[in-house]
Tab-separated table of C-alpha atoms in Angstrom:
chain	number	residue	atom	x	y	z
A	1	MET	CA	-0.450	-0.028	0.091
A	2	THR	CA	1.354	3.573	-1.373
A	3	ASP	CA	2.380	5.604	1.755
A	4	SER	CA	-0.893	8.085	1.342
A	5	GLY	CA	-3.242	5.246	1.221
A	6	TRP	CA	-1.558	3.364	4.722
A	7	ARG	CA	-2.237	7.892	6.248
A	8	SER	CA	-5.863	7.215	4.914
A	9	VAL	CA	-6.098	3.851	7.264
A	10	ARG	CA	-4.828	4.993	9.827
A	11	GLY	CA	-7.383	8.527	9.652
A	12	ARG	CA	-10.168	6.279	9.517
A	13	LEU	CA	-8.555	4.732	11.988
A	14	ALA	CA	-8.549	7.258	14.725
A	15	LEU	CA	-12.015	8.429	13.350
A	16	GLY	CA	-13.701	5.263	14.392
A	17	VAL	CA	-11.795	4.966	17.858
A	18	CYS	CA	-13.209	8.617	18.169
A	19	LEU	CA	-16.566	7.061	17.738
A	20	VAL	CA	-16.150	4.001	19.687
A	21	LEU	CA	-15.075	5.885	22.197
A	22	ALA	CA	-18.855	9.097	22.379
A	23	MET	CA	-20.661	5.964	22.202
A	24	THR	CA	-18.995	3.553	25.298
A	25	LEU	CA	-19.499	7.291	27.215
A	26	VAL	CA	-23.150	7.904	26.120
A	27	LEU	CA	-23.711	4.391	27.101
A	28	ALA	CA	-22.523	4.145	30.297
A	29	ARG	CA	-23.701	7.787	31.040
A	30	PRO	CA	-25.088	6.308	34.885
A	31	ASP	CA	-28.697	5.487	35.207
A	32	PRO	CA	-29.968	8.014	37.369
A	33	ASP	CA	-32.931	5.414	38.740
A	34	ARG	CA	-29.805	3.285	39.749
A	35	ASP	CA	-28.604	3.700	43.269
A	36	ARG	CA	-25.242	5.171	42.534
A	37	PHE	CA	-22.546	3.955	45.122
A	38	THR	CA	-19.277	1.663	46.297
A	39	VAL	CA	-20.446	-0.892	49.137
A	40	VAL	CA	-18.154	-2.290	52.193
A	41	ARG	CA	-18.361	-5.086	53.631
A	42	THR	CA	-18.278	-5.574	56.803
A	43	GLY	CA	-14.905	-8.031	57.952
A	44	ALA	CA	-13.887	-10.243	60.231
A	45	ASP	CA	-13.794	-7.369	63.370
A	46	GLY	CA	-17.578	-6.857	62.247
A	47	TRP	CA	-16.324	-2.935	60.686
A	48	GLY	CA	-17.201	-1.842	57.715
A	49	ARG	CA	-14.869	1.350	56.745
A	50	THR	CA	-14.548	3.860	54.689
A	51	THR	CA	-13.395	7.268	54.416
A	52	ALA	CA	-15.654	8.946	56.030
A	53	PHE	CA	-16.743	6.794	58.586
A	54	ASP	CA	-17.401	2.587	60.654
A	55	ALA	CA	-19.881	0.593	60.911
A	56	ARG	CA	-20.196	-2.097	62.461
A	57	ILE	CA	-23.985	-4.137	63.066
A	58	GLU	CA	-23.690	-4.833	66.784
A	59	ARG	CA	-27.051	-7.535	66.764
A	60	VAL	CA	-30.100	-7.851	64.480
A	61	GLY	CA	-33.307	-9.686	66.561
A	62	VAL	CA	-36.849	-9.735	64.965
A	63	THR	CA	-39.852	-9.334	66.827
A	64	THR	CA	-43.580	-9.921	66.551
A	65	VAL	CA	-43.895	-6.399	69.391
A	66	MET	CA	-41.728	-3.550	69.545
A	67	PRO	CA	-41.545	-3.006	73.632
A	68	ALA	CA	-42.939	0.191	75.103
A	69	ARG	CA	-41.831	3.157	75.124
A	70	VAL	CA	-41.938	5.720	78.156
A	71	ASP	CA	-45.731	6.630	78.328
A	72	GLY	CA	-46.581	3.241	75.386
A	73	ASP	CA	-48.075	0.209	74.584
A	74	PRO	CA	-45.795	-3.128	73.015
A	75	VAL	CA	-46.568	-1.997	69.511
A	76	PRO	CA	-47.347	-5.906	67.159
A	77	THR	CA	-47.482	-6.415	63.734
A	78	GLU	CA	-48.729	-8.702	61.611
A	79	GLN	CA	-45.749	-8.937	59.390
A	80	ARG	CA	-42.282	-8.926	61.952
A	81	TRP	CA	-40.249	-6.202	63.302
A	82	VAL	CA	-36.879	-6.503	62.144
A	83	VAL	CA	-34.735	-4.827	65.226
A	84	VAL	CA	-30.697	-3.710	64.698
A	85	ASP	CA	-28.281	-2.325	66.267
A	86	TYR	CA	-25.833	-0.487	65.415
A	87	THR	CA	-22.501	1.642	66.210
A	88	VAL	CA	-21.234	4.287	63.842
A	89	ARG	CA	-18.331	6.066	63.934
A	90	ALA	CA	-18.290	9.779	62.212
A	91	HIS	CA	-14.769	10.143	60.701
A	92	ARG	CA	-14.570	13.988	59.499
A	93	GLU	CA	-17.862	16.463	59.239
A	94	ARG	CA	-21.250	15.053	60.461
A	95	LEU	CA	-23.401	12.057	59.391
A	96	ASP	CA	-27.092	11.035	58.890
A	97	ALA	CA	-26.169	7.941	60.692
A	98	ASN	CA	-29.686	7.237	60.809
A	99	ARG	CA	-29.992	5.476	57.554
A	100	LEU	CA	-30.343	1.715	57.433
A	101	TRP	CA	-31.867	-0.357	55.537
A	102	LEU	CA	-32.339	-3.356	54.628
A	103	ILE	CA	-31.418	-5.573	51.294
A	104	THR	CA	-34.138	-8.015	51.496
A	105	ALA	CA	-32.413	-12.068	48.783
A	106	ALA	CA	-34.828	-10.691	46.480
A	107	GLY	CA	-33.260	-7.240	45.554
A	108	ASP	CA	-36.478	-5.490	47.840
A	109	ARG	CA	-35.791	-2.275	49.913
A	110	TYR	CA	-37.258	-1.675	53.458
A	111	ALA	CA	-36.001	1.527	55.300
A	112	ALA	CA	-36.607	1.495	58.536
A	113	ARG	CA	-39.726	2.589	60.430
A	114	PRO	CA	-40.160	7.154	61.178
A	115	GLU	CA	-41.903	6.107	64.150
A	116	PHE	CA	-38.868	4.409	65.836
A	117	ALA	CA	-35.846	7.002	64.155
A	118	GLY	CA	-35.965	8.213	67.763
A	119	LEU	CA	-33.932	5.328	68.771
A	120	GLY	CA	-31.150	5.758	65.631
A	121	VAL	CA	-28.751	8.059	66.066
A	122	SER	CA	-29.173	11.294	64.291
A	123	LEU	CA	-26.455	13.747	63.113
A	124	LEU	CA	-23.192	12.542	64.233
A	125	ASP	CA	-20.671	14.971	64.093
A	126	ALA	CA	-17.152	14.502	62.959
A	127	GLY	CA	-14.772	12.356	66.314
A	128	PHE	CA	-17.801	10.729	67.772
A	129	THR	CA	-18.584	7.435	67.566
A	130	GLY	CA	-22.887	7.015	67.644
A	131	ARG	CA	-25.058	3.279	68.677
A	132	GLY	CA	-28.432	3.393	68.548
A	133	THR	CA	-31.466	0.600	67.023
A	134	ALA	CA	-33.353	1.056	63.598
A	135	VAL	CA	-36.145	-1.085	62.965
A	136	PHE	CA	-37.634	-2.383	60.181
A	137	GLU	CA	-41.417	-3.393	59.846
A	138	VAL	CA	-40.556	-7.003	56.825
A	139	PRO	CA	-42.855	-9.238	55.932
A	140	PRO	CA	-41.875	-13.117	58.045
A	141	GLU	CA	-41.389	-14.691	54.163
A	142	ALA	CA	-37.950	-11.884	53.453
A	143	ILE	CA	-36.344	-12.778	56.498
A	144	ALA	CA	-33.728	-14.586	55.379
A	145	GLY	CA	-31.205	-13.804	53.360
A	146	LEU	CA	-30.990	-10.344	55.033
A	147	THR	CA	-28.917	-7.771	54.130
A	148	VAL	CA	-28.333	-4.496	56.475
A	149	ARG	CA	-26.391	-1.676	54.617
A	150	VAL	CA	-25.288	1.797	56.146
A	151	GLY	CA	-25.864	4.294	53.969
A	152	PRO	CA	-24.890	6.665	52.074
A	153	LEU	CA	-25.028	8.604	55.224
A	154	HIS	CA	-23.427	12.049	54.119
A	155	THR	CA	-25.976	14.608	54.360
A	156	ASP	CA	-25.976	15.414	51.028
A	157	ARG	CA	-25.540	13.299	47.526
A	158	ARG	CA	-21.836	12.647	47.133
A	159	PRO	CA	-20.777	11.277	43.220
A	160	TRP	CA	-19.226	8.432	45.117
A	161	ASP	CA	-21.031	7.873	48.248
A	162	VAL	CA	-19.760	4.850	50.449
A	163	VAL	CA	-22.216	2.170	51.954
A	164	VAL	CA	-21.731	0.033	54.360
A	165	GLU	CA	-22.786	-4.033	54.170
A	166	HIS	CA	-23.629	-7.472	56.610
A	167	GLU	CA	-25.138	-10.730	56.499
A	168	PRO	CA	-25.990	-10.936	60.204
A	169	THR	CA	-27.671	-13.659	61.508
A	170	ILE	CA	-30.686	-13.451	62.691
A	171	GLU	CA	-31.992	-13.625	66.650
A	172	GLN	CA	-35.091	-14.999	67.394
A	173	VAL	CA	-35.420	-13.075	70.580
A	174	PRO	CA	-35.983	-8.493	69.889
A	175	ALA	CA	-33.485	-6.633	70.398
A	176	GLY	CA	-32.784	-2.389	70.721
A	177	THR	CA	-34.427	-2.528	74.336
A	178	ALA	CA	-31.112	-1.556	75.819
A	179	GLY	CA	-32.758	1.724	75.880
A	180	GLU	CA	-31.992	5.218	74.227
A	181	PRO	CA	-29.426	5.632	71.584
A	182	VAL	CA	-25.535	6.402	73.301
A	183	VAL	CA	-22.991	9.202	71.951
A	184	GLU	CA	-19.299	9.796	73.435
A	185	VAL	CA	-15.715	10.800	71.739
A	186	THR	CA	-14.281	7.374	69.595
A	187	ARG	CA	-11.824	6.420	71.312
B	1	MET	CA	-4.055	20.023	-13.349
B	2	ASN	CA	-4.714	18.229	-10.315
B	3	PRO	CA	-2.694	18.646	-7.513
B	4	PRO	CA	-0.511	15.740	-6.215
B	5	ARG	CA	-1.465	12.614	-4.725
B	6	ASN	CA	0.732	11.983	-1.620
B	7	LEU	CA	0.129	16.425	-1.298
B	8	VAL	CA	-3.171	15.419	0.182
B	9	LEU	CA	-2.405	15.545	3.825
B	10	LEU	CA	-4.643	13.697	6.529
B	11	PRO	CA	-3.971	13.436	10.186
B	12	SER	CA	-2.437	9.624	10.925
B	13	GLY	CA	-4.522	8.526	14.465
B	14	ARG	CA	-1.388	8.693	16.487
B	15	SER	CA	-1.671	12.909	15.258
B	16	VAL	CA	-5.618	12.963	16.550
B	17	LEU	CA	-4.467	11.021	19.493
B	18	PHE	CA	-1.594	13.629	20.654
B	19	GLY	CA	-3.828	16.000	19.588
B	20	LEU	CA	-7.273	15.354	21.709
B	21	ILE	CA	-4.786	14.380	25.035
B	22	GLY	CA	-2.689	17.975	24.774
B	23	LEU	CA	-6.556	19.741	24.159
B	24	VAL	CA	-6.634	17.626	27.577
B	25	ALA	CA	-3.943	18.439	29.234
B	26	ALA	CA	-3.905	22.520	27.958
B	27	VAL	CA	-7.879	22.911	29.028
B	28	LEU	CA	-6.715	21.294	32.864
B	29	ALA	CA	-3.903	23.564	33.182
B	30	THR	CA	-5.897	26.724	32.315
B	31	THR	CA	-8.249	25.058	34.837
B	32	LEU	CA	-5.600	24.494	37.681
B	33	VAL	CA	-3.177	28.250	36.797
B	34	ALA	CA	-7.042	30.286	36.805
B	35	SER	CA	-8.323	28.628	39.996
B	36	VAL	CA	-4.287	29.214	41.942
B	37	LEU	CA	-4.836	32.977	40.561
B	38	SER	CA	-8.095	32.902	41.588
B	39	SER	CA	-7.493	31.929	45.035
B	40	ALA	CA	-3.627	34.352	45.281
B	41	TRP	CA	-6.324	37.366	44.013
B	42	SER	CA	-8.753	37.429	46.835
B	43	PRO	CA	-7.927	35.602	49.728
B	44	VAL	CA	-10.145	34.647	52.222
B	45	PRO	CA	-9.864	37.406	54.963
B	46	ARG	CA	-9.232	35.697	58.023
B	47	ALA	CA	-8.850	37.213	62.003
B	48	GLY	CA	-7.903	36.455	65.353
B	49	PRO	CA	-9.381	37.142	68.532
B	50	GLY	CA	-10.038	40.655	68.702
B	51	GLU	CA	-9.802	41.369	65.024
B	52	SER	CA	-11.547	42.850	61.782
B	53	VAL	CA	-11.862	41.725	58.407
B	54	ASP	CA	-14.489	43.369	55.737
B	55	ALA	CA	-16.271	41.833	53.198
B	56	ALA	CA	-19.241	43.040	50.865
B	57	GLY	CA	-19.422	46.142	52.965
B	58	LEU	CA	-18.936	44.719	56.278
B	59	ARG	CA	-16.803	44.656	59.430
B	60	PHE	CA	-16.888	41.244	61.537
B	61	THR	CA	-14.893	41.752	63.874
B	62	VAL	CA	-13.310	38.488	66.854
B	63	GLU	CA	-14.955	38.781	70.301
B	64	GLU	CA	-14.427	35.432	71.022
B	65	LEU	CA	-13.140	32.287	69.943
B	66	SER	CA	-12.199	29.840	72.762
B	67	ARG	CA	-12.556	25.844	73.957
B	68	SER	CA	-13.976	25.558	77.347
B	69	ALA	CA	-16.165	21.962	78.746
B	70	GLY	CA	-18.473	23.206	79.555
B	71	LEU	CA	-21.070	25.234	79.451
B	72	PRO	CA	-24.441	26.909	81.933
B	73	ASP	CA	-28.248	26.880	80.694
B	74	ALA	CA	-29.750	29.852	81.492
B	75	ASP	CA	-30.171	29.282	85.148
B	76	GLY	CA	-26.943	28.726	85.534
B	77	VAL	CA	-26.561	24.906	85.828
B	78	PRO	CA	-23.593	23.321	84.170
B	79	VAL	CA	-24.685	21.655	80.963
B	80	PRO	CA	-23.321	18.412	80.472
B	81	VAL	CA	-20.928	17.746	77.225
B	82	PRO	CA	-19.671	13.980	76.279
B	83	ASP	CA	-16.527	12.449	78.173
B	84	GLY	CA	-13.893	13.953	75.739
B	85	ALA	CA	-15.771	16.305	74.608
B	86	GLU	CA	-15.348	19.677	74.879
B	87	VAL	CA	-17.179	23.624	73.994
B	88	VAL	CA	-15.878	25.732	71.848
B	89	VAL	CA	-17.386	29.274	71.764
B	90	LEU	CA	-17.083	31.975	68.972
B	91	ARG	CA	-18.534	35.225	69.621
B	92	TYR	CA	-18.352	38.497	66.511
B	93	ARG	CA	-19.252	41.720	65.301
B	94	VAL	CA	-21.431	43.080	62.349
B	95	GLU	CA	-21.469	45.868	61.387
B	96	VAL	CA	-21.666	47.959	57.747
B	97	ILE	CA	-19.283	49.602	56.825
B	98	ASP	CA	-20.808	50.572	53.199
B	99	PRO	CA	-24.095	52.224	53.577
B	100	GLY	CA	-25.074	49.976	50.609
B	101	ALA	CA	-23.759	46.696	52.350
B	102	ASP	CA	-26.953	43.829	52.269
B	103	THR	CA	-27.345	43.903	55.496
B	104	THR	CA	-30.989	40.925	55.115
B	105	ILE	CA	-28.002	37.864	55.491
B	106	HIS	CA	-27.735	34.577	56.574
B	107	CYS	CA	-24.149	33.205	57.964
B	108	ARG	CA	-23.593	30.216	58.037
B	109	VAL	CA	-20.239	29.210	60.131
B	110	ASP	CA	-18.156	25.673	59.896
B	111	LEU	CA	-15.260	25.026	62.126
B	112	SER	CA	-12.284	23.587	61.483
B	113	ASP	CA	-8.932	21.420	62.282
B	114	GLY	CA	-7.820	21.563	59.034
B	115	ARG	CA	-8.553	17.154	58.692
B	116	ARG	CA	-12.477	17.357	60.617
B	117	THR	CA	-15.185	19.738	60.472
B	118	TRP	CA	-18.468	21.045	62.435
B	119	PRO	CA	-21.049	22.612	61.684
B	120	THR	CA	-22.728	24.750	64.465
B	121	ASP	CA	-24.317	22.961	67.017
B	122	LEU	CA	-28.103	24.783	67.541
B	123	ARG	CA	-28.926	21.530	69.940
B	124	TRP	CA	-25.935	22.501	72.701
B	125	LEU	CA	-27.021	27.050	71.601
B	126	GLY	CA	-30.183	25.852	71.905
B	127	ARG	CA	-29.781	24.707	76.481
B	128	VAL	CA	-27.142	27.261	77.166
B	129	GLU	CA	-27.292	30.681	77.904
B	130	PRO	CA	-27.569	32.994	75.051
B	131	LEU	CA	-24.507	33.854	73.715
B	132	GLY	CA	-26.043	36.891	70.910
B	133	ALA	CA	-28.020	37.596	68.290
B	134	PRO	CA	-29.245	33.485	67.024
B	135	SER	CA	-28.442	35.360	63.419
B	136	CYS	CA	-25.416	38.054	61.894
B	137	ALA	CA	-28.256	38.928	60.410
B	138	GLY	CA	-29.967	40.703	64.070
B	139	THR	CA	-33.733	40.110	64.845
B	140	GLY	CA	-36.580	41.129	63.288
B	141	ASP	CA	-36.844	44.139	66.087
B	142	GLU	CA	-33.409	44.997	65.456
B	143	PRO	CA	-32.396	43.892	62.473
B	144	LEU	CA	-28.419	44.880	60.995
B	145	ALA	CA	-28.045	48.481	60.225
B	146	PRO	CA	-25.581	51.622	59.679
B	147	ASP	CA	-25.798	52.631	62.582
B	148	ARG	CA	-26.604	49.168	64.735
B	149	PRO	CA	-24.328	46.350	64.842
B	150	VAL	CA	-24.618	42.553	66.448
B	151	HIS	CA	-23.214	40.734	68.576
B	152	THR	CA	-24.358	37.300	67.305
B	153	ALA	CA	-22.260	33.663	68.223
B	154	ALA	CA	-21.769	29.983	67.134
B	155	LEU	CA	-20.865	26.656	69.557
B	156	PHE	CA	-19.638	23.563	68.502
B	157	VAL	CA	-18.887	20.831	70.860
B	158	LEU	CA	-16.335	18.521	69.555
B	159	PRO	CA	-13.387	15.727	71.106
B	160	ALA	CA	-11.246	17.700	73.346
B	161	GLY	CA	-7.436	18.926	72.146
B	162	ALA	CA	-8.439	19.310	68.122
B	163	GLU	CA	-4.992	20.834	65.887
B	164	PRO	CA	-5.730	24.930	66.294
B	165	LEU	CA	-9.102	25.763	65.407
B	166	THR	CA	-10.273	27.487	61.899
B	167	ALA	CA	-14.017	29.257	61.796
B	168	GLU	CA	-15.226	29.881	58.469
B	169	VAL	CA	-18.342	32.631	58.264
B	170	THR	CA	-19.629	32.389	54.247
B	171	PHE	CA	-22.914	34.289	53.742
B	172	GLY	CA	-23.780	34.770	49.795
B	173	GLU	CA	-21.541	34.151	48.035
B	174	HIS	CA	-18.767	35.771	49.843
B	175	THR	CA	-16.333	33.478	52.939
B	176	VAL	CA	-14.517	34.957	56.134
B	177	ARG	CA	-12.262	32.726	58.163
B	178	PHE	CA	-11.286	33.179	61.936
B	179	VAL	CA	-8.443	31.865	63.608
B	180	GLU	CA	-8.031	30.993	67.189
């Protein structure tokens, strides 16, 4: 092939590479309906560690009646209360440490019940550790294979958020009956 | 007469690639230089206790930036903080030095030790003895005005022993910093 022929081929090749690159960028564009974050699994010591926070699921229990709170009655459910005791350490900035989710084996996602939000840690500042409880209402058939997800915890949405996930051993007794959430300086 | 075929200039794949890389590098370098020059030309004004800084026609004077083990409530009873924590109090005065300045401002105050940040802790601020006007724009009865400065405050609860602290006051597009 002549020199000019090679140049012509290389020019078209470059054009093709650019087109493929452009198509890849379009196809790889994030789907706004999808969750976008990195998942960190808890380690052997139970902690899931990220640059923004550490989280540990202390205990997960199942019950059909939540104990009475102050001036209240026990709260029954026809489903199941899944009660999660957790600890979160905030490293660098204020986090909303009360953002926990349960993910079923089928991929369904349950948020913590707001009527028990007072048991959770809520806002947690840098350098502090909070211990609290999140309560979820879940169908009994969804209990097996549950995963607990902590986060994203940033009070504003970040493009590279991180969550901690833990596959718990579930006890058939209620957890979370110890009392109010506790916040202390991280040791 | 047609030009000789070997004089037709077609870009090679390599030259297109190098051209794109050069373009991206030029854009990044320009952005970096612009950012550095911008911050060098308009550094964030800062002041220590007793000092003042001016921004947007307003003068900010640091009256107190101090750490303590706790603060009393309105009845003089100490408000407990978690073991190992300390309270940082920032009191500052805002004065109008340009009659045309916007006095309907909202100040956000964050504290930083260079590694961590803490926003104003409204939960604690609401429990202790009032430290000043709740807003840097004053109150409805006594708003910030050319002849009426505002004494306001922010309060933070953080682990004791933090590195030297900087309080950053942001209002609108303006920022001033107070240092210990």
